[in-house]
Amino acid sequence: MLVSSSWRKLRINIISYHFMASLFHPTSTAICFFYPSKPTFQPHNFSLLTNTNTNRFNINSLTKCNAFLDNVVDVDHFPSIIQSGILQFQELPDMQRWEFLLFGGLIWIYLTSRPGVLIGAIDAYLLAPLQLGFDNLSGKRNLKTRDFLVGDKIGEGSFGVVYSGVLVPKNVLDGEANNKGRTKAALLDPKAKDKVILKKVKVEIRGAQEFGEFEEWFNYRLSRAAPETCAEFLGSFVADKTNSKFTKGGKWLVWKFEGDLTLADYMKGRSFPSNLESVMFGRVLEGVDSFRRNALIIKQIMRQIITSLKKIHDTGIVHRDIKPANLVVTKRGQIKLIDFGAATDLRIGKNYVPDRTLLDPDYCPPELYVLPEETPSPPPAPIAAFFSPILWQLNSPDLFDMYSAGIVLMQMAIPTLRSPAALKNFNLELKNCGYDLKKWREYTRLRPDFQILDSESGRGWDLATKLISERGPLRRGRLSAASALRHPYFLLGGDQAAAVLSKLSLSRK
């Protein structure tokens, strides 16, 4: 056993010396796994690491090293095209090899940098067709009107109406469900399984159909790239009849039910944010005063919003309509993004027109456009994708959403900013102050309560000032999602520790 262990160490040393020799002497052929046959070893290369007095290795030992490495990485096992490429690479002069490696490294960095050209190509040409095939096999792309019962209206936007509903079991016919009130009532019971959220695209509104198609495309896209950021998308169908809910030819989008209340719904309550405590944490936190619990709830919401934004931005998508009404709160206390009709995929230029802006003036940043107006119209998708890393470096379009996230933070933390009228006054005052939040604080007549933002040495206020700001000439001047998540508001302070300790003593609401 001792001899075997010593021999193993000796072989490792030989391999290490052999590899280091190849690094110190570029002309050496010591990287033996690049060769289909054993290379010859030049003794003078090895002497760079050991002198003649201490060199106890001979040619036979080094031949054993080559044989050992050949058994570990044998190019004979590679396809012929790879073997040919390796041999051609080895035949290049040293300088050309380094140039080739440097160029390849730069290309790799470029293709994998935000928004990820390489990952985008894999998604478009591999994952998307696979998803289409699986969905067709499972029937998700073949939904029909009769597959659903539509319940109560729960919301309405510019281009669509949102309803609660349920997926009808296969053994229940549509006619039976409509003719038998008991069956329909049972299916639409709040505790029923297979609950869904349905969105009817308004057929009478100009541009609604186009936005419905964009929303469908983005939901499929995110179901592959960042499924945890949005509600599970089940698919779409076109109504084949006209009645009180359906219009023949009208498009409907369907999501798995994860919650029918948005952050805006909760913010309308007088008890916000405490009305979200049991939802966000599952229980009531004891041992922490109400003010600190409210601060924890708001922080947890902001962390989830910014985390989701980071994930969609990493894929090249900018939402362009971040606001409390587009943030659904799930039964498990997760905050998910909804309503992607205004979103744009700047990796390929999807739903992007340079001189057209899609915004809610109460949450839109001062630049108004996700990219400068003078930005050319996007070229065909493959070309646009290849140049998208340059576009992102020059313009940082993801910062558009971060301003909106800052407004959401201000509304949650300052009760007097939650009404539509107060928010409009806030935006007017902020504009008069040059979008400088610190100046606005000295100037405002709204008498806001800054207690939550000023707690913990003012970390919340500092984060707000770095999100709500006008951008500089280089399109910078606002925190990205990744930078915001590293802000002391999230990373420092005893709030996390207090939350953990408080969970040692919990009681259900």
Short mmCIF file of C-alpha atoms in Angstrom, two decimals:
data_model
loop_
_atom_site.label_atom_id
_atom_site.label_comp_id
_atom_site.label_asym_id
_atom_site.label_seq_id
_atom_site.Cartn_x
_atom_site.Cartn_y
_atom_site.Cartn_z
CA MET A 1 0.00 0.00 0.00
CA LEU A 2 2.86 2.36 0.88
CA VAL A 3 4.63 1.67 -2.42
CA SER A 4 1.41 2.18 -4.38
CA SER A 5 0.78 5.51 -2.62
CA SER A 6 4.33 6.69 -3.31
CA TRP A 7 4.08 5.73 -6.97
CA ARG A 8 0.76 7.60 -7.26
CA LYS A 9 2.35 10.74 -5.81
CA LEU A 10 5.32 10.34 -8.15
CA ARG A 11 3.03 10.13 -11.18
CA ILE A 12 1.16 13.26 -10.07
CA ASN A 13 4.47 15.13 -9.66
CA ILE A 14 5.60 14.02 -13.11
CA ILE A 15 2.37 15.25 -14.66
CA SER A 16 2.59 18.57 -12.80
CA TYR A 17 6.22 19.16 -13.87
CA HIS A 18 5.41 18.16 -17.41
CA PHE A 19 2.47 20.59 -17.58
CA MET A 20 4.43 23.46 -15.99
CA ALA A 21 7.26 22.88 -18.44
CA SER A 22 4.88 23.37 -21.33
CA LEU A 23 3.78 26.72 -19.85
CA PHE A 24 7.33 28.02 -19.35
CA HIS A 25 8.47 26.89 -22.77
CA PRO A 26 5.87 27.65 -25.49
CA THR A 27 7.67 25.59 -28.13
CA SER A 28 7.40 22.44 -26.07
CA THR A 29 5.15 19.67 -27.24
CA ALA A 30 4.48 18.58 -23.68
CA ILE A 31 0.70 19.06 -23.79
CA CYS A 32 0.39 15.46 -24.76
CA PHE A 33 -3.42 15.22 -24.82
CA PHE A 34 -3.49 17.44 -27.93
CA TYR A 35 -1.87 14.59 -29.86
CA PRO A 36 -3.47 11.40 -31.08
CA SER A 37 -0.13 9.64 -30.60
CA LYS A 38 2.49 10.01 -27.90
CA PRO A 39 4.63 13.11 -28.43
CA THR A 40 8.36 13.07 -28.07
CA PHE A 41 9.68 14.93 -25.10
CA GLN A 42 12.57 17.38 -25.22
CA PRO A 43 14.74 17.05 -22.08
CA HIS A 44 15.89 20.70 -22.17
CA ASN A 45 12.32 21.85 -21.57
CA PHE A 46 12.17 19.96 -18.32
CA SER A 47 15.46 21.45 -17.16
CA LEU A 48 13.75 24.83 -16.91
CA LEU A 49 12.08 23.59 -13.78
CA THR A 50 14.79 21.28 -12.41
CA ASN A 51 18.58 21.44 -12.66
CA THR A 52 20.76 18.53 -13.66
CA ASN A 53 21.72 17.84 -10.07
CA THR A 54 18.19 17.37 -8.81
CA ASN A 55 16.56 15.91 -11.91
CA ARG A 56 15.70 12.34 -11.01
CA PHE A 57 13.38 11.73 -13.95
CA ASN A 58 14.33 10.18 -17.25
CA ILE A 59 12.80 9.79 -20.65
CA ASN A 60 11.11 6.53 -19.70
CA SER A 61 9.33 8.19 -16.79
CA LEU A 62 8.10 10.98 -19.04
CA THR A 63 6.94 8.48 -21.62
CA LYS A 64 4.86 6.88 -18.87
CA CYS A 65 3.45 10.35 -18.14
CA ASN A 66 2.37 10.72 -21.75
CA ALA A 67 0.84 7.25 -21.74
CA PHE A 68 -1.03 8.08 -18.54
CA LEU A 69 -2.42 11.33 -19.98
CA ASP A 70 -3.30 9.63 -23.24
CA ASN A 71 -5.47 7.22 -21.27
CA VAL A 72 -7.18 10.13 -19.46
CA VAL A 73 -7.84 12.35 -22.50
CA ASP A 74 -7.51 10.47 -25.76
CA VAL A 75 -8.38 12.45 -28.88
CA ASP A 76 -9.08 9.16 -30.64
CA HIS A 77 -12.36 9.17 -28.77
CA PHE A 78 -13.35 12.54 -30.27
CA PRO A 79 -15.27 12.84 -33.57
CA SER A 80 -13.05 13.09 -36.64
CA ILE A 81 -13.87 16.75 -37.21
CA ILE A 82 -12.66 17.62 -33.70
CA GLN A 83 -9.51 15.52 -34.15
CA SER A 84 -8.81 17.35 -37.39
CA GLY A 85 -9.33 20.70 -35.71
CA ILE A 86 -6.96 19.82 -32.86
CA LEU A 87 -4.25 18.72 -35.27
CA GLN A 88 -4.62 21.86 -37.38
CA PHE A 89 -4.47 23.99 -34.24
CA GLN A 90 -1.23 22.26 -33.17
CA GLU A 91 0.32 22.94 -36.55
CA LEU A 92 -0.16 26.69 -36.19
CA PRO A 93 2.80 28.86 -35.11
CA ASP A 94 2.82 29.80 -31.45
CA MET A 95 1.81 33.42 -32.04
CA GLN A 96 -1.18 32.40 -34.16
CA ARG A 97 -2.28 29.95 -31.49
CA TRP A 98 -2.35 32.70 -28.87
CA GLU A 99 -4.16 35.05 -31.25
CA PHE A 100 -6.70 32.34 -31.99
CA LEU A 101 -7.29 31.65 -28.29
CA LEU A 102 -7.54 35.37 -27.48
CA PHE A 103 -10.01 35.98 -30.30
CA GLY A 104 -12.07 32.95 -29.29
CA GLY A 105 -12.14 34.13 -25.66
CA LEU A 106 -13.33 37.60 -26.65
CA ILE A 107 -16.06 36.15 -28.87
CA TRP A 108 -17.17 33.89 -26.01
CA ILE A 109 -17.33 36.83 -23.59
CA TYR A 110 -19.30 38.88 -26.12
CA LEU A 111 -21.81 36.12 -26.89
CA THR A 112 -22.45 35.36 -23.21
CA SER A 113 -22.63 38.97 -21.96
CA ARG A 114 -26.01 40.59 -21.34
CA PRO A 115 -28.48 40.07 -22.89
CA GLY A 116 -26.90 36.74 -23.92
CA VAL A 117 -26.70 36.17 -27.66
CA LEU A 118 -25.64 32.54 -27.29
CA ILE A 119 -28.34 31.67 -24.75
CA GLY A 120 -30.86 33.50 -26.91
CA ALA A 121 -29.94 31.44 -29.95
CA ILE A 122 -30.30 28.24 -27.93
CA ASP A 123 -33.69 29.41 -26.73
CA ALA A 124 -34.95 30.46 -30.17
CA TYR A 125 -33.68 27.53 -32.21
CA LEU A 126 -33.77 24.68 -29.70
CA LEU A 127 -35.91 25.33 -26.62
CA ALA A 128 -38.77 27.14 -28.37
CA PRO A 129 -39.34 24.34 -30.94
CA LEU A 130 -39.09 21.74 -28.17
CA GLN A 131 -41.65 23.62 -26.10
CA LEU A 132 -43.96 23.87 -29.11
CA GLY A 133 -43.67 20.14 -29.71
CA PHE A 134 -44.34 19.20 -26.08
CA ASP A 135 -47.27 21.64 -25.86
CA ASN A 136 -48.83 20.19 -28.98
CA LEU A 137 -48.48 16.68 -27.60
CA SER A 138 -50.00 17.68 -24.25
CA GLY A 139 -52.77 19.74 -25.85
CA LYS A 140 -51.72 23.11 -24.40
CA ARG A 141 -51.73 24.65 -27.87
CA ASN A 142 -55.17 23.21 -28.66
CA LEU A 143 -57.32 24.83 -25.99
CA LYS A 144 -61.00 25.44 -26.78
CA THR A 145 -63.78 27.61 -25.41
CA ARG A 146 -65.49 24.56 -23.92
CA ASP A 147 -62.39 23.77 -21.84
CA PHE A 148 -63.18 26.64 -19.44
CA LEU A 149 -65.93 28.12 -17.33
CA VAL A 150 -65.56 31.86 -16.90
CA GLY A 151 -66.36 33.31 -13.48
CA ASP A 152 -66.35 36.84 -12.11
CA LYS A 153 -64.56 39.81 -13.57
CA ILE A 154 -61.58 40.74 -11.40
CA GLY A 155 -59.93 43.52 -13.37
CA GLU A 156 -59.75 45.51 -16.57
CA GLY A 157 -57.02 47.28 -18.49
CA SER A 158 -56.70 49.25 -21.70
CA PHE A 159 -56.56 46.17 -23.92
CA GLY A 160 -58.13 43.38 -21.92
CA VAL A 161 -60.57 42.20 -19.24
CA VAL A 162 -59.46 39.71 -16.59
CA TYR A 163 -61.73 37.01 -15.17
CA SER A 164 -61.46 34.18 -12.71
CA GLY A 165 -62.37 30.77 -14.06
CA VAL A 166 -61.82 27.07 -13.93
CA LEU A 167 -60.54 24.38 -16.25
CA VAL A 168 -63.40 22.00 -16.97
CA PRO A 169 -62.53 18.33 -16.36
CA LYS A 170 -62.45 16.17 -19.45
CA ASN A 171 -65.38 14.08 -18.28
CA VAL A 172 -67.66 17.10 -17.90
CA LEU A 173 -69.24 18.33 -21.11
CA ASP A 174 -69.64 22.02 -21.72
CA GLY A 175 -73.39 21.65 -22.16
CA GLU A 176 -73.77 19.81 -18.87
CA ALA A 177 -71.90 22.50 -17.00
CA ASN A 178 -74.10 25.25 -18.42
CA ASN A 179 -77.40 23.41 -18.06
CA LYS A 180 -76.88 22.16 -14.54
CA GLY A 181 -76.41 25.00 -12.12
CA ARG A 182 -75.11 22.73 -9.41
CA THR A 183 -72.31 21.45 -11.65
CA LYS A 184 -71.31 24.96 -12.66
CA ALA A 185 -71.45 26.25 -9.09
CA ALA A 186 -69.30 23.34 -7.91
CA LEU A 187 -66.69 23.98 -10.59
CA LEU A 188 -66.52 27.70 -9.80
CA ASP A 189 -66.26 27.15 -6.07
CA PRO A 190 -63.36 29.21 -4.63
CA LYS A 191 -61.83 26.02 -3.25
CA ALA A 192 -62.14 24.13 -6.53
CA LYS A 193 -59.05 22.69 -8.14
CA ASP A 194 -57.83 23.70 -11.60
CA LYS A 195 -58.65 27.37 -11.06
CA VAL A 196 -57.36 29.68 -13.76
CA ILE A 197 -57.10 33.34 -14.63
CA LEU A 198 -58.41 34.30 -18.07
CA LYS A 199 -57.80 37.51 -19.97
CA LYS A 200 -60.10 38.49 -22.82
CA VAL A 201 -58.36 40.64 -25.41
CA LYS A 202 -60.65 43.50 -26.39
CA VAL A 203 -61.55 43.12 -30.05
CA GLU A 204 -63.08 46.58 -30.36
CA ILE A 205 -59.98 48.50 -29.24
CA ARG A 206 -57.43 49.45 -31.88
CA GLY A 207 -54.08 47.78 -31.24
CA ALA A 208 -55.48 45.40 -28.59
CA GLN A 209 -55.05 42.33 -30.77
CA GLU A 210 -51.42 43.20 -31.44
CA PHE A 211 -50.71 43.65 -27.74
CA GLY A 212 -52.46 40.37 -26.99
CA GLU A 213 -50.14 38.59 -29.39
CA PHE A 214 -47.12 40.25 -27.82
CA GLU A 215 -48.27 39.27 -24.33
CA GLU A 216 -48.72 35.67 -25.44
CA TRP A 217 -45.25 35.63 -27.02
CA PHE A 218 -43.59 37.06 -23.90
CA ASN A 219 -45.35 34.62 -21.59
CA TYR A 220 -44.11 31.68 -23.63
CA ARG A 221 -40.65 33.25 -23.76
CA LEU A 222 -40.48 33.75 -20.00
CA SER A 223 -41.89 30.29 -19.30
CA ARG A 224 -38.61 29.04 -20.76
CA ALA A 225 -36.17 31.74 -19.66
CA ALA A 226 -37.44 32.86 -16.22
CA PRO A 227 -40.55 30.89 -15.21
CA GLU A 228 -40.39 31.96 -11.58
CA THR A 229 -40.93 35.65 -12.46
CA CYS A 230 -44.48 35.33 -13.79
CA ALA A 231 -47.62 33.24 -13.38
CA GLU A 232 -47.61 29.86 -15.12
CA PHE A 233 -48.93 30.39 -18.63
CA LEU A 234 -51.30 27.67 -19.84
CA GLY A 235 -51.85 28.94 -23.38
CA SER A 236 -54.50 30.71 -25.41
CA PHE A 237 -57.63 30.02 -27.43
CA VAL A 238 -59.94 31.80 -29.84
CA ALA A 239 -63.63 31.89 -28.93
CA ASP A 240 -65.75 29.84 -31.31
CA LYS A 241 -69.09 31.31 -30.23
CA THR A 242 -70.67 34.54 -29.04
CA ASN A 243 -72.52 34.95 -25.74
CA SER A 244 -72.42 37.17 -22.67
CA LYS A 245 -68.69 36.53 -22.10
CA PHE A 246 -67.35 35.30 -25.42
CA THR A 247 -67.13 37.08 -28.75
CA LYS A 248 -66.56 34.77 -31.68
CA GLY A 249 -63.05 35.23 -33.02
CA GLY A 250 -61.86 36.95 -29.84
CA LYS A 251 -58.61 35.83 -28.24
CA TRP A 252 -58.27 34.66 -24.65
CA LEU A 253 -55.09 34.09 -22.64
CA VAL A 254 -55.03 31.62 -19.75
CA TRP A 255 -52.83 31.34 -16.66
CA LYS A 256 -52.81 28.96 -13.76
CA PHE A 257 -54.46 30.57 -10.76
CA GLU A 258 -51.84 31.77 -8.31
CA GLY A 259 -53.73 34.68 -6.81
CA ASP A 260 -56.38 37.15 -7.88
CA LEU A 261 -55.16 40.14 -5.88
CA THR A 262 -52.41 42.49 -6.99
CA LEU A 263 -50.15 44.65 -4.88
CA ALA A 264 -52.40 47.59 -5.83
CA ASP A 265 -55.39 45.77 -4.30
CA TYR A 266 -53.55 45.31 -1.02
CA MET A 267 -52.29 48.91 -1.04
CA LYS A 268 -55.87 50.18 -1.17
CA GLY A 269 -56.45 48.76 2.30
CA ARG A 270 -55.97 51.03 5.29
CA SER A 271 -53.96 48.34 7.06
CA PHE A 272 -51.29 47.99 4.34
CA PRO A 273 -48.65 46.60 4.64
CA SER A 274 -49.76 44.60 7.69
CA ASN A 275 -52.57 43.06 5.62
CA LEU A 276 -49.81 41.20 3.76
CA GLU A 277 -47.97 39.92 6.81
CA SER A 278 -49.56 36.46 6.96
CA VAL A 279 -49.31 36.17 3.16
CA MET A 280 -45.64 37.12 2.90
CA PHE A 281 -44.41 35.22 5.95
CA GLY A 282 -47.12 32.58 6.35
CA ARG A 283 -47.68 33.65 9.92
CA VAL A 284 -47.79 36.64 12.23
CA LEU A 285 -44.35 37.63 13.49
CA GLU A 286 -44.30 37.96 17.25
CA GLY A 287 -41.65 39.67 19.27
CA VAL A 288 -41.29 42.48 16.69
CA ASP A 289 -43.15 45.79 16.97
CA SER A 290 -45.66 46.74 14.24
CA PHE A 291 -43.41 49.38 12.69
CA ARG A 292 -40.54 46.95 12.26
CA ARG A 293 -42.87 44.29 10.87
CA ASN A 294 -44.20 46.74 8.30
CA ALA A 295 -40.65 47.62 7.27
CA LEU A 296 -39.84 43.91 6.89
CA ILE A 297 -42.89 43.32 4.69
CA ILE A 298 -42.04 46.21 2.38
CA LYS A 299 -38.44 45.07 2.15
CA GLN A 300 -39.49 41.52 1.30
CA ILE A 301 -41.78 42.82 -1.46
CA MET A 302 -39.05 45.04 -2.93
CA ARG A 303 -36.51 42.24 -2.85
CA GLN A 304 -38.84 40.01 -4.85
CA ILE A 305 -39.70 42.73 -7.37
CA ILE A 306 -36.08 43.59 -8.06
CA THR A 307 -35.02 39.93 -8.19
CA SER A 308 -37.66 39.26 -10.86
CA LEU A 309 -36.57 42.34 -12.80
CA LYS A 310 -32.96 41.18 -12.73
CA LYS A 311 -33.98 37.81 -14.17
CA ILE A 312 -36.01 39.23 -17.05
CA HIS A 313 -33.37 41.87 -17.79
CA ASP A 314 -30.74 39.15 -18.01
CA THR A 315 -32.76 37.67 -20.88
CA GLY A 316 -33.00 40.99 -22.75
CA ILE A 317 -36.58 41.80 -21.74
CA VAL A 318 -37.69 45.17 -20.35
CA HIS A 319 -41.22 45.17 -18.88
CA ARG A 320 -41.93 48.91 -19.39
CA ASP A 321 -45.04 48.88 -17.19
CA ILE A 322 -43.95 48.12 -13.65
CA LYS A 323 -46.59 49.29 -11.16
CA PRO A 324 -48.55 47.78 -8.23
CA ALA A 325 -51.45 46.78 -10.52
CA ASN A 326 -49.05 44.59 -12.54
CA LEU A 327 -47.60 42.78 -9.54
CA VAL A 328 -49.76 39.84 -8.48
CA VAL A 329 -49.41 38.44 -4.98
CA THR A 330 -49.64 34.66 -4.95
CA LYS A 331 -51.14 32.49 -2.24
CA ARG A 332 -47.62 31.69 -1.07
CA GLY A 333 -46.54 35.29 -0.76
CA GLN A 334 -44.63 35.48 -4.02
CA ILE A 335 -44.68 38.65 -6.10
CA LYS A 336 -44.99 37.88 -9.82
CA LEU A 337 -44.95 40.13 -12.84
CA ILE A 338 -48.02 40.24 -15.07
CA ASP A 339 -49.24 42.13 -18.14
CA PHE A 340 -46.38 41.88 -20.63
CA GLY A 341 -48.28 43.59 -23.44
CA ALA A 342 -45.97 46.59 -23.28
CA ALA A 343 -42.77 44.57 -22.77
CA THR A 344 -39.99 44.58 -25.31
CA ASP A 345 -37.30 42.00 -26.05
CA LEU A 346 -34.33 44.14 -27.00
CA ARG A 347 -32.27 41.09 -27.85
CA ILE A 348 -34.20 40.76 -31.11
CA GLY A 349 -36.21 44.00 -31.18
CA LYS A 350 -39.56 42.34 -30.38
CA ASN A 351 -42.35 44.89 -29.72
CA TYR A 352 -39.91 47.79 -30.10
CA VAL A 353 -40.50 50.87 -32.24
CA PRO A 354 -38.02 53.72 -31.59
CA ASP A 355 -40.49 56.60 -31.78
CA ARG A 356 -43.36 54.90 -29.95
CA THR A 357 -43.59 55.01 -26.19
CA LEU A 358 -45.73 52.75 -24.02
CA LEU A 359 -46.03 54.09 -20.53
CA ASP A 360 -48.08 54.90 -17.49
CA PRO A 361 -47.18 58.54 -16.75
CA ASP A 362 -47.40 57.93 -13.00
CA TYR A 363 -44.58 55.36 -13.06
CA CYS A 364 -42.62 56.22 -16.20
CA PRO A 365 -39.06 57.60 -15.89
CA PRO A 366 -38.23 61.04 -17.28
CA GLU A 367 -36.48 59.64 -20.39
CA LEU A 368 -39.91 58.31 -21.55
CA TYR A 369 -38.33 55.89 -24.03
CA VAL A 370 -36.59 52.63 -23.22
CA LEU A 371 -33.93 53.60 -25.80
CA PRO A 372 -33.09 57.04 -27.25
CA GLU A 373 -35.54 58.16 -29.93
CA GLU A 374 -32.75 58.36 -32.49
CA THR A 375 -32.03 54.64 -32.12
CA PRO A 376 -32.57 52.97 -35.54
CA SER A 377 -35.34 50.47 -36.06
CA PRO A 378 -34.11 46.95 -35.28
CA PRO A 379 -32.74 44.87 -38.19
CA PRO A 380 -33.85 41.23 -38.71
CA ALA A 381 -33.81 39.18 -35.51
CA PRO A 382 -30.48 37.30 -35.97
CA ILE A 383 -28.62 40.53 -36.78
CA ALA A 384 -30.32 42.45 -33.97
CA ALA A 385 -29.42 39.68 -31.53
CA PHE A 386 -25.76 39.73 -32.54
CA PHE A 387 -25.44 43.48 -31.92
CA SER A 388 -27.64 43.56 -28.79
CA PRO A 389 -24.71 43.47 -26.29
CA ILE A 390 -23.43 46.74 -27.78
CA LEU A 391 -26.92 48.25 -27.51
CA TRP A 392 -27.16 47.30 -23.84
CA GLN A 393 -23.69 48.60 -23.01
CA LEU A 394 -24.37 51.97 -24.62
CA ASN A 395 -27.91 52.53 -23.30
CA SER A 396 -28.62 50.29 -20.26
CA PRO A 397 -32.33 49.98 -21.19
CA ASP A 398 -33.03 47.88 -18.09
CA LEU A 399 -32.78 51.02 -15.96
CA PHE A 400 -36.15 52.08 -17.37
CA ASP A 401 -37.88 49.53 -15.10
CA MET A 402 -35.76 50.43 -12.09
CA TYR A 403 -37.21 53.95 -11.91
CA SER A 404 -40.70 52.45 -11.80
CA ALA A 405 -39.59 50.09 -9.02
CA GLY A 406 -38.40 53.13 -7.05
CA ILE A 407 -41.85 54.73 -7.35
CA VAL A 408 -43.41 51.51 -6.05
CA LEU A 409 -41.05 51.64 -3.06
CA MET A 410 -42.05 55.24 -2.30
CA GLN A 411 -45.75 54.37 -2.47
CA MET A 412 -45.39 51.41 -0.14
CA ALA A 413 -43.29 53.29 2.39
CA ILE A 414 -45.20 56.62 2.33
CA PRO A 415 -48.97 56.22 2.85
CA THR A 416 -49.86 59.66 1.47
CA LEU A 417 -48.48 58.70 -1.98
CA ARG A 418 -50.83 55.75 -2.50
CA SER A 419 -53.79 57.64 -3.96
CA PRO A 420 -53.76 58.48 -7.71
CA ALA A 421 -54.13 62.22 -7.02
CA ALA A 422 -51.25 62.27 -4.53
CA LEU A 423 -49.02 60.32 -6.92
CA LYS A 424 -49.70 62.82 -9.73
CA ASN A 425 -48.82 65.71 -7.39
CA PHE A 426 -45.64 63.89 -6.37
CA ASN A 427 -44.58 63.45 -10.00
CA LEU A 428 -45.30 67.10 -10.77
CA GLU A 429 -43.24 68.28 -7.81
CA LEU A 430 -40.45 65.86 -8.65
CA LYS A 431 -40.30 67.14 -12.21
CA ASN A 432 -40.03 70.72 -10.94
CA CYS A 433 -37.09 69.58 -8.79
CA GLY A 434 -35.25 68.09 -11.77
CA TYR A 435 -36.04 64.53 -10.62
CA ASP A 436 -33.78 65.03 -7.61
CA LEU A 437 -35.48 63.21 -4.74
CA LYS A 438 -33.41 64.98 -2.10
CA LYS A 439 -34.47 68.39 -3.40
CA TRP A 440 -38.07 67.20 -3.58
CA ARG A 441 -37.94 66.24 0.10
CA GLU A 442 -37.05 69.82 1.01
CA TYR A 443 -39.52 71.30 -1.46
CA THR A 444 -42.65 69.14 -1.10
CA ARG A 445 -45.87 70.30 0.53
CA LEU A 446 -47.35 66.80 0.71
CA ARG A 447 -46.10 66.25 4.29
CA PRO A 448 -44.97 62.65 3.68
CA ASP A 449 -44.06 60.25 6.46
CA PHE A 450 -40.45 59.15 5.89
CA GLN A 451 -40.26 56.99 9.03
CA ILE A 452 -39.88 53.63 7.25
CA LEU A 453 -37.39 54.95 4.69
CA ASP A 454 -35.34 56.73 7.36
CA SER A 455 -35.07 53.69 9.61
CA GLU A 456 -31.85 51.67 9.70
CA SER A 457 -29.70 54.75 9.10
CA GLY A 458 -31.77 55.82 6.11
CA ARG A 459 -30.92 52.86 3.89
CA GLY A 460 -34.38 52.72 2.36
CA TRP A 461 -34.24 56.43 1.54
CA ASP A 462 -30.80 56.04 0.00
CA LEU A 463 -32.04 53.20 -2.21
CA ALA A 464 -35.03 55.30 -3.32
CA THR A 465 -32.78 58.23 -4.31
CA LYS A 466 -30.62 55.92 -6.41
CA LEU A 467 -33.60 54.48 -8.24
CA ILE A 468 -35.64 57.63 -8.75
CA SER A 469 -33.25 59.90 -10.61
CA GLU A 470 -32.69 61.43 -14.00
CA ARG A 471 -30.14 59.65 -16.14
CA GLY A 472 -26.90 61.30 -17.22
CA PRO A 473 -25.56 61.87 -20.74
CA LEU A 474 -24.04 58.38 -20.82
CA ARG A 475 -27.44 56.83 -20.03
CA ARG A 476 -26.22 55.97 -16.53
CA GLY A 477 -27.09 57.39 -13.12
CA ARG A 478 -29.53 54.81 -11.75
CA LEU A 479 -29.00 51.48 -10.03
CA SER A 480 -29.46 48.34 -12.08
CA ALA A 481 -31.37 45.42 -10.55
CA ALA A 482 -28.12 43.57 -9.77
CA SER A 483 -26.64 46.66 -8.08
CA ALA A 484 -29.85 47.35 -6.17
CA LEU A 485 -29.82 43.84 -4.70
CA ARG A 486 -26.33 44.56 -3.37
CA HIS A 487 -27.49 47.78 -1.72
CA PRO A 488 -27.15 47.93 2.11
CA TYR A 489 -30.94 48.18 2.33
CA PHE A 490 -31.05 44.46 1.54
CA LEU A 491 -27.67 43.23 2.75
CA LEU A 492 -27.01 44.94 6.06
CA GLY A 493 -28.87 45.63 9.26
CA GLY A 494 -30.40 43.47 11.92
CA ASP A 495 -33.78 43.13 10.25
CA GLN A 496 -33.06 39.71 8.76
CA ALA A 497 -31.72 38.48 12.08
CA ALA A 498 -34.76 39.88 13.86
CA ALA A 499 -37.06 38.11 11.41
CA VAL A 500 -35.30 34.80 11.93
CA LEU A 501 -35.33 35.12 15.70
CA SER A 502 -38.97 36.17 15.74
CA LYS A 503 -39.94 33.03 13.84
CA LEU A 504 -38.94 31.05 16.93
CA SER A 505 -42.16 32.39 18.44
CA LEU A 506 -44.96 32.41 15.88
CA SER A 507 -48.73 32.28 16.04
CA ARG A 508 -51.18 31.93 13.20
CA LYS A 509 -53.46 34.79 12.39
#
